[in-house]
Amino acid sequence: MGWLFVVMMVVMLVLGFAKKGIYSSKLGFNVVVVGDQGVALVLLRPEEGIMTLVKLPENLSVKISGSNAIYPLSSLWKYSLAERNTYKIVTSSLSETIGVILPRVIKVKGDPIPENLLGSLHKLNLMTDLSLRDRILLRRDLVVSVSSKKILEIEIPKSALNKTIDPDGKEFLEINLVVNLWTKNKFIFDTLLGENSNVKIYNLSKVNGAGLLLSRQLESAGLRVVEVSSGYSQPIEGKGCIFKSDGSHFYTEFLLRNYVGCKNISTKKEIKTGEEGTRVWLL
């Protein structure tokens, strides 16, 4: 049986590495790190030589994506484990609550700090939605940041949090609109700023506020959203998030496709003529 186990491990490694990756050292990366006690966000910017650790309060109120349910951050991971799309629930719920882009999540033992993240990425049984390729590349850049000790530790400013008391007398913290100013400063991808891309968002879904939420997330990354509308004059086919681009903003397209999960439906004609820059539809 020993040889069968080895074969299975080799197959798992091959399949894991073959899985399409999304990590980009040039652009940078945001990842949710869930520890035994606490949750943090790691913002890695290898091109700028910067890594930021955002510590989140355990009593932060988190609205579950696609649901009206609200849980304290300390219960988010436990809740997600009982659901079908564990990783998606964590990343989407936190992304929507804070108004930023968080493509992936990793569960580590101990505290959610860069050292524990670095020490976990090589493990075969790691709970994460990162591909093996992305884990290798992420670990490579983390080694540089951790060894150089270029780590900035920050927290959500108190002015961006409102205190609330539930019927049982427990205190919780809710994100307010002040957080938008903070995220536009702390979650920026400098590479996107250099592209100077304009984005138009058309929310044709039945979800009220989805367009404004996506606008907040994209602007926190460094994109300039010039229009958010709930209507569009021409028929658009597709499902979920789709976009068209003139092909001149590589990293804008990369972020929409890989970090946000939108599908590129641009035609060769549109790329050639540079029609209307980047347009995003929520269907």
mmCIF file of C-alpha atoms in Angstrom:
data_model
loop_
_atom_site.group_PDB
_atom_site.id
_atom_site.type_symbol
_atom_site.label_atom_id
_atom_site.label_comp_id
_atom_site.label_asym_id
_atom_site.label_seq_id
_atom_site.Cartn_x
_atom_site.Cartn_y
_atom_site.Cartn_z
ATOM 1 C CA MET A 1 0.000 0.000 0.000
ATOM 2 C CA GLY A 2 3.001 2.275 0.482
ATOM 3 C CA TRP A 3 3.640 2.630 -3.244
ATOM 4 C CA LEU A 4 -0.023 3.458 -3.859
ATOM 5 C CA PHE A 5 0.191 6.311 -1.358
ATOM 6 C CA VAL A 6 3.293 7.688 -3.082
ATOM 7 C CA VAL A 7 1.576 7.515 -6.483
ATOM 8 C CA MET A 8 -1.456 9.341 -5.089
ATOM 9 C CA MET A 9 0.759 12.072 -3.642
ATOM 10 C CA VAL A 10 2.577 12.508 -6.973
ATOM 11 C CA VAL A 11 -0.745 12.728 -8.840
ATOM 12 C CA MET A 12 -2.023 15.324 -6.352
ATOM 13 C CA LEU A 13 1.127 17.400 -6.794
ATOM 14 C CA VAL A 14 0.932 17.255 -10.598
ATOM 15 C CA LEU A 15 -2.756 18.195 -10.627
ATOM 16 C CA GLY A 16 -2.172 20.953 -8.103
ATOM 17 C CA PHE A 17 0.637 22.495 -10.117
ATOM 18 C CA ALA A 18 -1.306 22.160 -13.368
ATOM 19 C CA LYS A 19 -4.234 24.092 -11.891
ATOM 20 C CA LYS A 20 -4.347 27.567 -13.334
ATOM 21 C CA GLY A 21 -2.751 30.102 -11.039
ATOM 22 C CA ILE A 22 -3.630 33.748 -10.490
ATOM 23 C CA TYR A 23 -0.717 35.055 -8.418
ATOM 24 C CA SER A 24 1.209 37.972 -9.906
ATOM 25 C CA SER A 25 4.392 39.382 -8.349
ATOM 26 C CA LYS A 26 4.246 42.318 -10.755
ATOM 27 C CA LEU A 27 0.743 43.353 -9.704
ATOM 28 C CA GLY A 28 0.770 42.207 -6.088
ATOM 29 C CA PHE A 29 -1.633 40.047 -4.105
ATOM 30 C CA ASN A 30 -4.141 40.175 -1.221
ATOM 31 C CA VAL A 31 -4.885 37.051 0.810
ATOM 32 C CA VAL A 32 -7.077 36.300 3.841
ATOM 33 C CA VAL A 33 -5.206 34.443 6.589
ATOM 34 C CA VAL A 34 -7.389 32.595 9.108
ATOM 35 C CA GLY A 35 -5.623 31.527 12.302
ATOM 36 C CA ASP A 36 -6.709 29.497 15.311
ATOM 37 C CA GLN A 37 -7.288 32.825 17.007
ATOM 38 C CA GLY A 38 -8.060 35.729 14.711
ATOM 39 C CA VAL A 39 -8.168 36.697 11.046
ATOM 40 C CA ALA A 40 -5.803 39.014 9.168
ATOM 41 C CA LEU A 41 -5.268 40.267 5.638
ATOM 42 C CA VAL A 42 -1.825 40.057 4.048
ATOM 43 C CA LEU A 43 -1.212 42.601 1.277
ATOM 44 C CA LEU A 44 1.940 41.672 -0.615
ATOM 45 C CA ARG A 45 3.538 44.126 -3.063
ATOM 46 C CA PRO A 46 6.834 42.533 -4.217
ATOM 47 C CA GLU A 47 7.573 45.246 -6.813
ATOM 48 C CA GLU A 48 7.499 47.901 -4.085
ATOM 49 C CA GLY A 49 9.193 45.667 -1.511
ATOM 50 C CA ILE A 50 6.265 46.096 0.883
ATOM 51 C CA MET A 51 4.085 43.680 2.844
ATOM 52 C CA THR A 52 1.200 44.919 4.995
ATOM 53 C CA LEU A 53 -0.524 42.910 7.716
ATOM 54 C CA VAL A 54 -4.046 44.163 8.411
ATOM 55 C CA LYS A 55 -5.302 42.922 11.776
ATOM 56 C CA LEU A 56 -9.084 42.574 11.906
ATOM 57 C CA PRO A 57 -11.105 42.836 15.150
ATOM 58 C CA GLU A 58 -12.671 39.517 16.154
ATOM 59 C CA ASN A 59 -16.008 41.187 16.919
ATOM 60 C CA LEU A 60 -16.263 42.712 13.437
ATOM 61 C CA SER A 61 -19.739 42.142 11.968
ATOM 62 C CA VAL A 62 -19.501 40.286 8.651
ATOM 63 C CA LYS A 63 -22.467 39.966 6.298
ATOM 64 C CA ILE A 64 -22.417 36.566 4.602
ATOM 65 C CA SER A 65 -22.194 36.970 0.824
ATOM 66 C CA GLY A 66 -25.456 36.112 -0.937
ATOM 67 C CA SER A 67 -27.333 36.015 2.364
ATOM 68 C CA ASN A 68 -28.892 38.324 4.924
ATOM 69 C CA ALA A 69 -27.075 36.502 7.728
ATOM 70 C CA ILE A 70 -24.532 38.435 9.799
ATOM 71 C CA TYR A 71 -21.844 36.740 11.882
ATOM 72 C CA PRO A 72 -18.985 38.016 14.044
ATOM 73 C CA LEU A 73 -15.617 37.558 12.349
ATOM 74 C CA SER A 74 -14.617 35.048 15.036
ATOM 75 C CA SER A 75 -17.374 32.679 13.790
ATOM 76 C CA LEU A 76 -16.929 33.180 10.031
ATOM 77 C CA TRP A 77 -14.558 30.248 9.422
ATOM 78 C CA LYS A 78 -16.647 27.842 11.524
ATOM 79 C CA TYR A 79 -19.769 28.894 9.649
ATOM 80 C CA SER A 80 -18.103 28.496 6.249
ATOM 81 C CA LEU A 81 -16.912 24.956 7.041
ATOM 82 C CA ALA A 82 -20.532 23.827 7.284
ATOM 83 C CA GLU A 83 -21.301 25.227 3.832
ATOM 84 C CA ARG A 84 -20.474 23.951 0.353
ATOM 85 C CA ASN A 85 -18.190 26.754 -0.856
ATOM 86 C CA THR A 86 -16.066 27.276 2.261
ATOM 87 C CA TYR A 87 -13.301 29.385 0.728
ATOM 88 C CA LYS A 88 -15.615 31.439 -1.476
ATOM 89 C CA ILE A 89 -17.836 32.339 1.467
ATOM 90 C CA VAL A 90 -14.870 33.642 3.465
ATOM 91 C CA THR A 91 -13.273 35.700 0.684
ATOM 92 C CA SER A 92 -16.522 37.084 -0.771
ATOM 93 C CA SER A 93 -18.034 37.955 2.619
ATOM 94 C CA LEU A 94 -14.942 39.829 3.789
ATOM 95 C CA SER A 95 -14.435 41.474 0.381
ATOM 96 C CA GLU A 96 -17.977 42.811 0.399
ATOM 97 C CA THR A 97 -17.932 43.830 4.071
ATOM 98 C CA ILE A 98 -14.717 45.856 3.818
ATOM 99 C CA GLY A 99 -15.068 46.856 0.140
ATOM 100 C CA VAL A 100 -11.772 45.441 -1.142
ATOM 101 C CA ILE A 101 -10.540 42.645 -3.419
ATOM 102 C CA LEU A 102 -9.557 39.432 -1.604
ATOM 103 C CA PRO A 103 -9.072 36.610 -4.127
ATOM 104 C CA ARG A 104 -7.885 33.756 -1.857
ATOM 105 C CA VAL A 105 -7.829 32.461 1.722
ATOM 106 C CA ILE A 106 -5.427 30.289 3.733
ATOM 107 C CA LYS A 107 -6.039 28.552 7.086
ATOM 108 C CA VAL A 108 -2.962 28.371 9.324
ATOM 109 C CA LYS A 109 -2.245 27.023 12.792
ATOM 110 C CA GLY A 110 -1.533 29.581 15.480
ATOM 111 C CA ASP A 111 -1.860 33.319 14.961
ATOM 112 C CA PRO A 112 -2.542 34.777 11.464
ATOM 113 C CA ILE A 113 0.930 36.270 11.045
ATOM 114 C CA PRO A 114 3.355 36.192 8.071
ATOM 115 C CA GLU A 115 5.721 33.732 9.797
ATOM 116 C CA ASN A 116 2.949 31.153 10.273
ATOM 117 C CA LEU A 117 1.726 31.764 6.735
ATOM 118 C CA LEU A 118 5.227 31.167 5.408
ATOM 119 C CA GLY A 119 5.571 28.007 7.464
ATOM 120 C CA SER A 120 2.290 26.584 6.146
ATOM 121 C CA LEU A 121 2.473 27.082 2.383
ATOM 122 C CA HIS A 122 4.523 23.922 1.729
ATOM 123 C CA LYS A 123 2.109 21.584 3.548
ATOM 124 C CA LEU A 124 0.101 19.144 1.412
ATOM 125 C CA ASN A 125 -2.913 19.248 3.746
ATOM 126 C CA LEU A 126 -3.091 23.045 3.816
ATOM 127 C CA MET A 127 -6.642 24.343 3.685
ATOM 128 C CA THR A 128 -6.603 26.928 0.897
ATOM 129 C CA ASP A 129 -7.997 27.685 -2.551
ATOM 130 C CA LEU A 130 -4.548 28.683 -3.831
ATOM 131 C CA SER A 131 -3.100 26.448 -6.545
ATOM 132 C CA LEU A 132 0.244 24.750 -5.883
ATOM 133 C CA ARG A 133 1.845 27.112 -8.399
ATOM 134 C CA ASP A 134 0.517 30.147 -6.539
ATOM 135 C CA ARG A 135 1.637 28.746 -3.186
ATOM 136 C CA ILE A 136 5.198 28.354 -4.501
ATOM 137 C CA LEU A 137 5.309 31.873 -5.950
ATOM 138 C CA LEU A 138 3.684 33.409 -2.883
ATOM 139 C CA ARG A 139 6.146 31.649 -0.589
ATOM 140 C CA ARG A 140 9.074 32.885 -2.670
ATOM 141 C CA ASP A 141 8.024 36.514 -2.231
ATOM 142 C CA LEU A 142 7.079 36.037 1.414
ATOM 143 C CA VAL A 143 10.577 34.744 2.204
ATOM 144 C CA VAL A 144 12.034 38.029 0.970
ATOM 145 C CA SER A 145 9.601 40.186 2.973
ATOM 146 C CA VAL A 146 9.843 38.187 6.204
ATOM 147 C CA SER A 147 13.645 37.895 6.105
ATOM 148 C CA SER A 148 14.037 41.628 5.428
ATOM 149 C CA LYS A 149 11.430 42.405 8.119
ATOM 150 C CA LYS A 150 9.739 44.908 5.825
ATOM 151 C CA ILE A 151 6.293 44.296 7.309
ATOM 152 C CA LEU A 152 3.848 47.075 8.120
ATOM 153 C CA GLU A 153 1.205 46.149 10.712
ATOM 154 C CA ILE A 154 -1.989 48.204 10.657
ATOM 155 C CA GLU A 155 -5.595 48.059 11.836
ATOM 156 C CA ILE A 156 -8.866 49.417 10.514
ATOM 157 C CA PRO A 157 -9.087 52.984 11.879
ATOM 158 C CA LYS A 158 -11.556 53.508 14.726
ATOM 159 C CA SER A 159 -13.280 56.250 12.725
ATOM 160 C CA ALA A 160 -14.316 53.593 10.166
ATOM 161 C CA LEU A 161 -16.017 51.421 12.800
ATOM 162 C CA ASN A 162 -19.322 51.887 14.615
ATOM 163 C CA LYS A 163 -20.014 50.137 17.913
ATOM 164 C CA THR A 164 -23.314 48.266 18.235
ATOM 165 C CA ILE A 165 -24.851 46.195 21.026
ATOM 166 C CA ASP A 166 -26.936 43.103 20.238
ATOM 167 C CA PRO A 167 -29.979 42.030 22.322
ATOM 168 C CA ASP A 168 -27.722 39.780 24.436
ATOM 169 C CA GLY A 169 -25.531 42.712 25.387
ATOM 170 C CA LYS A 170 -22.554 41.727 23.211
ATOM 171 C CA GLU A 171 -20.593 44.506 21.520
ATOM 172 C CA PHE A 172 -19.880 44.350 17.793
ATOM 173 C CA LEU A 173 -18.127 46.614 15.308
ATOM 174 C CA GLU A 174 -19.710 47.579 11.988
ATOM 175 C CA ILE A 175 -17.867 49.041 9.006
ATOM 176 C CA ASN A 176 -19.011 52.524 7.960
ATOM 177 C CA LEU A 177 -18.380 54.562 4.799
ATOM 178 C CA VAL A 178 -15.230 56.167 6.187
ATOM 179 C CA VAL A 179 -13.504 52.878 5.394
ATOM 180 C CA ASN A 180 -13.641 53.772 1.679
ATOM 181 C CA LEU A 181 -11.090 56.550 2.146
ATOM 182 C CA TRP A 182 -8.822 54.223 4.097
ATOM 183 C CA THR A 183 -8.951 51.315 1.634
ATOM 184 C CA LYS A 184 -8.135 53.593 -1.319
ATOM 185 C CA ASN A 185 -4.894 54.409 0.458
ATOM 186 C CA LYS A 186 -3.894 51.023 1.894
ATOM 187 C CA PHE A 187 -5.083 48.472 -0.706
ATOM 188 C CA ILE A 188 -3.796 50.189 -3.862
ATOM 189 C CA PHE A 189 -1.995 48.207 -6.583
ATOM 190 C CA ASP A 190 0.545 50.723 -7.913
ATOM 191 C CA THR A 191 0.786 48.873 -11.234
ATOM 192 C CA LEU A 192 -2.895 49.625 -11.891
ATOM 193 C CA LEU A 193 -2.390 53.320 -11.207
ATOM 194 C CA GLY A 194 0.182 53.421 -13.978
ATOM 195 C CA GLU A 195 -2.338 52.080 -16.504
ATOM 196 C CA ASN A 196 -4.705 55.025 -15.927
ATOM 197 C CA SER A 197 -7.701 52.878 -16.820
ATOM 198 C CA ASN A 198 -11.320 54.139 -16.819
ATOM 199 C CA VAL A 199 -14.017 51.627 -15.905
ATOM 200 C CA LYS A 200 -17.781 51.743 -16.418
ATOM 201 C CA ILE A 201 -20.018 49.394 -14.414
ATOM 202 C CA TYR A 202 -23.534 48.332 -15.445
ATOM 203 C CA ASN A 203 -25.495 46.486 -12.771
ATOM 204 C CA LEU A 204 -28.124 44.500 -14.681
ATOM 205 C CA SER A 205 -28.521 41.955 -11.912
ATOM 206 C CA LYS A 206 -31.393 41.878 -9.453
ATOM 207 C CA VAL A 207 -29.049 42.672 -6.570
ATOM 208 C CA ASN A 208 -29.479 46.252 -5.387
ATOM 209 C CA GLY A 209 -26.191 48.010 -4.724
ATOM 210 C CA ALA A 210 -24.029 45.396 -6.460
ATOM 211 C CA GLY A 211 -22.652 47.976 -8.898
ATOM 212 C CA LEU A 212 -21.694 50.432 -6.154
ATOM 213 C CA LEU A 213 -20.069 47.631 -4.148
ATOM 214 C CA LEU A 214 -17.953 46.550 -7.121
ATOM 215 C CA SER A 215 -17.065 50.194 -7.701
ATOM 216 C CA ARG A 216 -15.742 50.464 -4.128
ATOM 217 C CA GLN A 217 -13.695 47.297 -4.558
ATOM 218 C CA LEU A 218 -12.167 48.361 -7.876
ATOM 219 C CA GLU A 219 -11.379 51.870 -6.643
ATOM 220 C CA SER A 220 -9.667 50.445 -3.561
ATOM 221 C CA ALA A 221 -7.353 48.584 -5.964
ATOM 222 C CA GLY A 222 -6.487 51.738 -7.909
ATOM 223 C CA LEU A 223 -8.909 51.729 -10.846
ATOM 224 C CA ARG A 224 -10.909 54.827 -11.759
ATOM 225 C CA VAL A 225 -14.620 54.083 -12.009
ATOM 226 C CA VAL A 226 -16.229 56.823 -14.129
ATOM 227 C CA GLU A 227 -19.780 55.467 -14.279
ATOM 228 C CA VAL A 228 -22.067 53.138 -12.323
ATOM 229 C CA SER A 229 -25.454 52.511 -13.931
ATOM 230 C CA SER A 230 -28.393 50.136 -13.541
ATOM 231 C CA GLY A 231 -29.276 50.203 -17.249
ATOM 232 C CA TYR A 232 -27.739 49.517 -20.642
ATOM 233 C CA SER A 233 -29.200 50.238 -24.084
ATOM 234 C CA GLN A 234 -28.023 47.066 -25.846
ATOM 235 C CA PRO A 235 -28.697 43.387 -25.064
ATOM 236 C CA ILE A 236 -25.879 41.632 -23.203
ATOM 237 C CA GLU A 237 -25.649 37.869 -22.864
ATOM 238 C CA GLY A 238 -23.808 36.086 -20.107
ATOM 239 C CA LYS A 239 -23.911 35.234 -16.423
ATOM 240 C CA GLY A 240 -22.308 36.734 -13.348
ATOM 241 C CA CYS A 241 -19.588 39.310 -13.994
ATOM 242 C CA ILE A 242 -18.439 39.915 -17.585
ATOM 243 C CA PHE A 243 -16.370 42.657 -19.175
ATOM 244 C CA LYS A 244 -15.128 44.098 -22.447
ATOM 245 C CA SER A 245 -11.851 45.940 -22.865
ATOM 246 C CA ASP A 246 -9.915 47.706 -25.602
ATOM 247 C CA GLY A 247 -6.901 45.495 -24.855
ATOM 248 C CA SER A 248 -4.585 48.325 -23.813
ATOM 249 C CA HIS A 249 -4.759 47.764 -20.033
ATOM 250 C CA PHE A 250 -3.182 44.393 -19.328
ATOM 251 C CA TYR A 251 -3.262 44.446 -15.532
ATOM 252 C CA THR A 252 -6.770 45.898 -15.387
ATOM 253 C CA GLU A 253 -7.934 42.899 -17.395
ATOM 254 C CA PHE A 254 -5.776 40.577 -15.285
ATOM 255 C CA LEU A 255 -7.330 41.845 -12.061
ATOM 256 C CA LEU A 256 -10.900 41.632 -13.355
ATOM 257 C CA ARG A 257 -10.365 38.150 -14.757
ATOM 258 C CA ASN A 258 -8.292 36.543 -11.993
ATOM 259 C CA TYR A 259 -8.865 38.501 -8.785
ATOM 260 C CA VAL A 260 -12.512 39.500 -9.251
ATOM 261 C CA GLY A 261 -13.609 36.476 -11.302
ATOM 262 C CA CYS A 262 -15.102 38.278 -14.310
ATOM 263 C CA LYS A 263 -15.160 36.777 -17.805
ATOM 264 C CA ASN A 264 -13.605 38.686 -20.706
ATOM 265 C CA ILE A 265 -15.987 38.750 -23.694
ATOM 266 C CA SER A 266 -14.053 41.303 -25.764
ATOM 267 C CA THR A 267 -14.073 40.783 -29.527
ATOM 268 C CA LYS A 268 -11.152 41.399 -31.879
ATOM 269 C CA LYS A 269 -13.028 44.369 -33.376
ATOM 270 C CA GLU A 270 -13.374 46.072 -30.000
ATOM 271 C CA ILE A 271 -9.726 45.497 -29.155
ATOM 272 C CA LYS A 272 -8.679 46.942 -32.518
ATOM 273 C CA THR A 273 -10.855 50.061 -32.323
ATOM 274 C CA GLY A 274 -10.359 50.673 -28.597
ATOM 275 C CA GLU A 275 -14.104 51.077 -28.087
ATOM 276 C CA GLU A 276 -15.113 52.706 -24.776
ATOM 277 C CA GLY A 277 -12.219 51.449 -22.622
ATOM 278 C CA THR A 278 -13.247 48.885 -19.988
ATOM 279 C CA ARG A 279 -16.916 48.076 -19.399
ATOM 280 C CA VAL A 280 -18.152 45.665 -16.728
ATOM 281 C CA TRP A 281 -21.626 44.111 -16.536
ATOM 282 C CA LEU A 282 -23.162 42.343 -13.555
ATOM 283 C CA LEU A 283 -25.830 39.931 -14.756
#
